[in-house]
Amino acid sequence: MFKGFTPQTSNFFWELAFNNERPWFLEHKEEFERVLNTPFKALAEDTAELMARRFPDRSFRLHVSRIYRDARRLFGRGPYKDHMWFSLKDNGILLEGPCFWFEVGAADYSYGMGFYSATAAQMAAFRRKVAANPARFERLAKAASRTGFSVTGEEYARPKGKISPLIDQWYNRKRLGLEISRDFGGDILSPELPELLADSFEKLLPMYDFFMEIYREEPGSRRS
């Protein structure tokens, strides 16, 4: 059961940033498990359980990141990540599909829903769907704007088109998501964080379902 992170969680990330090497990490492995890995896994599992209870007709697959970087992709960086994250995806999605997510690092934490690994074909399908019924997407975008989440994702240098001021901030991005970002502290120290995340993800379900329609039209990589 998640009992809240502590200031030591942030401290561990900061110390790791300045000591990103195997001997230091092994010396502090017990601290990693106690202040970061164990509570992080509990948060992920509690949030997934809440979502499963609230939406028994849906199938969410939990993926929890590891602190270890892929040794083949270090590119001069240390062997450990400076953040951890988990995601909840439809059970049929392998890679490029909508997901809910949470991430924590030394200075801040964030959470939301997005289509961050979307392919160019999937984003083209998104634009076609929006252009075919802009009134529907305008309603979804207005509802999303009332949740407190911000639209995120890299924008095209050359806009793909103009529909309306509200829609254009979605329409002209290479990737799409809704995100809340906070400085480390506050809710992240509370045992109620799983409830907060489940409540927030529930507010984003209408847009998530819209993204899932796109995924079904343009699935990208499926699980075998």
XYZ file of C-alpha atoms in Angstrom:
224
model
C 0.000 0.000 0.000
C 1.282 3.447 -0.954
C 2.018 5.622 2.088
C 3.415 8.670 0.310
C 6.862 9.600 -0.883
C 9.163 11.529 1.451
C 11.700 14.355 0.986
C 14.323 11.582 0.990
C 12.930 10.460 -2.381
C 13.908 13.789 -3.920
C 17.239 13.760 -2.089
C 18.070 10.333 -3.497
C 17.472 11.526 -7.070
C 19.680 14.597 -6.504
C 22.494 12.518 -5.042
C 22.205 10.031 -7.884
C 22.515 12.884 -10.402
C 25.948 13.730 -8.973
C 27.032 10.116 -8.384
C 25.650 8.260 -11.382
C 27.923 5.252 -11.241
C 27.564 1.643 -10.248
C 29.726 1.615 -7.044
C 27.770 4.514 -5.510
C 24.427 2.987 -6.432
C 25.306 -0.398 -4.987
C 26.395 1.291 -1.776
C 23.005 3.040 -1.600
C 20.858 0.176 -2.910
C 18.946 -0.247 0.374
C 18.118 3.473 0.387
C 16.912 3.245 -3.221
C 14.560 0.411 -2.337
C 13.241 2.111 0.783
C 12.683 5.710 -0.335
C 12.023 5.259 -4.064
C 11.526 1.833 -5.597
C 9.175 0.284 -3.033
C 6.838 3.289 -2.675
C 6.898 3.893 -6.429
C 5.779 0.342 -7.205
C 3.094 0.610 -4.516
C 1.812 3.836 -6.079
C 1.676 2.250 -9.532
C -0.095 -0.882 -8.301
C -2.588 1.024 -6.129
C -3.455 3.371 -8.999
C -3.887 0.454 -11.414
C -6.114 -1.346 -8.904
C -8.298 1.738 -8.453
C -8.694 2.121 -12.212
C -9.586 -1.560 -12.560
C -12.213 -1.282 -9.808
C -13.732 1.895 -11.221
C -13.770 0.652 -14.800
C -14.158 -3.147 -14.719
C -15.182 -3.191 -18.387
C -11.827 -1.750 -19.435
C -8.493 -3.535 -19.682
C -5.528 -1.449 -18.501
C -2.023 -2.916 -18.562
C 0.445 -1.497 -16.050
C 4.061 -0.873 -17.046
C 6.555 0.337 -14.416
C 9.903 1.747 -15.498
C 13.202 0.583 -14.058
C 15.919 2.881 -12.720
C 18.485 1.202 -14.978
C 19.242 2.687 -18.385
C 19.648 0.416 -21.396
C 23.405 -0.255 -21.533
C 23.252 -0.030 -25.329
C 21.932 3.535 -25.196
C 23.961 5.329 -22.522
C 25.412 7.913 -24.949
C 27.889 9.118 -22.345
C 25.341 9.218 -19.531
C 25.481 7.263 -16.307
C 23.822 3.839 -16.034
C 20.843 5.089 -13.980
C 17.852 7.241 -14.908
C 17.118 10.543 -13.191
C 13.375 9.819 -13.067
C 10.906 6.936 -12.836
C 7.503 6.552 -14.471
C 4.604 4.178 -14.898
C 1.922 3.949 -17.562
C -1.522 2.415 -17.979
C -2.420 1.335 -21.509
C -5.152 -0.687 -23.120
C -4.054 -4.316 -22.916
C -3.905 -4.609 -26.698
C -1.355 -1.799 -27.171
C 2.337 -2.566 -27.364
C 4.028 0.684 -28.358
C 2.331 3.522 -30.210
C -0.943 4.132 -28.419
C -2.706 6.322 -25.843
C -1.794 5.904 -22.189
C -2.179 7.404 -18.740
C 1.126 8.062 -16.960
C 2.881 9.369 -13.860
C 6.533 10.454 -13.559
C 8.707 11.617 -10.666
C 12.211 13.097 -10.516
C 14.339 15.098 -8.111
C 12.669 18.489 -8.541
C 9.162 17.728 -9.738
C 6.510 15.226 -10.693
C 3.939 15.120 -13.473
C 1.035 13.048 -14.691
C -1.474 12.971 -17.482
C -2.604 11.205 -20.616
C -1.117 11.250 -24.064
C -0.267 9.781 -27.410
C 3.432 10.579 -27.040
C 4.865 7.770 -29.141
C 2.354 8.294 -31.941
C 3.593 7.592 -35.452
C 3.273 10.090 -38.306
C 0.469 7.927 -39.731
C -1.404 8.031 -36.424
C -1.118 11.821 -36.205
C -2.343 12.097 -39.792
C -5.335 9.939 -38.796
C -5.904 12.280 -35.836
C -6.003 15.339 -38.116
C -8.387 13.622 -40.526
C -10.734 12.701 -37.691
C -10.710 16.221 -36.252
C -11.235 17.841 -39.653
C -14.139 15.495 -40.415
C -16.050 16.599 -37.279
C -14.476 19.703 -35.712
C -17.557 20.393 -33.579
C -17.142 17.078 -31.764
C -13.462 17.666 -31.065
C -14.145 21.244 -29.966
C -16.482 19.859 -27.287
C -13.811 17.405 -26.138
C -11.114 20.099 -26.124
C -13.312 22.474 -24.114
C -13.992 19.760 -21.552
C -10.274 18.953 -21.352
C -9.441 22.637 -20.808
C -11.591 22.609 -17.657
C -9.624 19.751 -16.045
C -6.550 21.838 -15.175
C -4.342 19.877 -17.591
C -2.221 21.647 -20.214
C -1.861 20.519 -23.829
C 1.699 19.377 -24.528
C 3.710 17.951 -27.397
C 6.229 19.217 -29.928
C 4.676 21.556 -32.492
C 5.335 21.498 -36.212
C 7.554 24.296 -37.510
C 5.048 24.674 -40.332
C 1.444 24.332 -39.120
C -0.636 21.617 -40.759
C -3.685 23.841 -40.980
C -6.072 26.132 -39.155
C -9.535 25.165 -37.919
C -10.196 27.247 -34.793
C -7.985 28.794 -32.070
C -8.972 26.075 -29.594
C -8.457 23.166 -31.975
C -5.276 24.516 -33.594
C -3.230 24.057 -30.406
C -3.968 20.325 -30.742
C -4.003 20.025 -34.507
C -0.483 21.307 -35.153
C 1.569 19.003 -32.931
C 3.796 16.029 -33.723
C 2.809 14.395 -30.431
C -0.148 15.046 -28.149
C -0.805 14.923 -24.468
C -2.460 16.510 -21.451
C -0.179 17.113 -18.476
C -0.023 18.535 -14.974
C 3.444 19.260 -13.572
C 4.190 20.192 -9.945
C 7.264 20.909 -7.848
C 8.249 18.044 -5.576
C 6.122 18.221 -2.419
C 2.446 18.596 -1.601
C 0.299 15.797 -2.996
C 3.258 13.545 -3.776
C 3.881 13.196 -0.036
C 0.294 12.120 0.608
C -0.994 8.530 0.831
C -4.026 9.825 -1.111
C -1.979 10.218 -4.301
C -3.414 7.058 -5.965
C -6.930 8.445 -5.499
C -5.863 11.799 -6.932
C -4.371 10.101 -9.992
C -7.406 7.883 -10.547
C -9.712 10.920 -10.234
C -7.564 12.840 -12.721
C -7.365 9.987 -15.210
C -11.142 9.592 -15.033
C -11.572 13.229 -16.132
C -9.402 12.515 -19.175
C -11.292 9.396 -20.291
C -13.349 11.144 -23.009
C -10.195 12.359 -24.761
C -8.497 9.004 -24.139
C -11.413 7.271 -25.860
C -11.088 9.639 -28.820
C -7.394 8.745 -29.089
C -8.295 5.058 -28.861
C -10.582 5.470 -31.876
C -7.562 6.754 -33.795
C -5.462 3.847 -32.549
C -8.026 1.350 -33.814
C -7.938 3.007 -37.231
C -4.126 3.201 -37.280
C -2.806 0.704 -34.727
C 0.948 0.929 -35.297
C 2.629 -1.957 -33.466
C 0.349 -4.498 -31.816
C 1.182 -7.127 -29.246
C 1.818 -10.541 -30.769
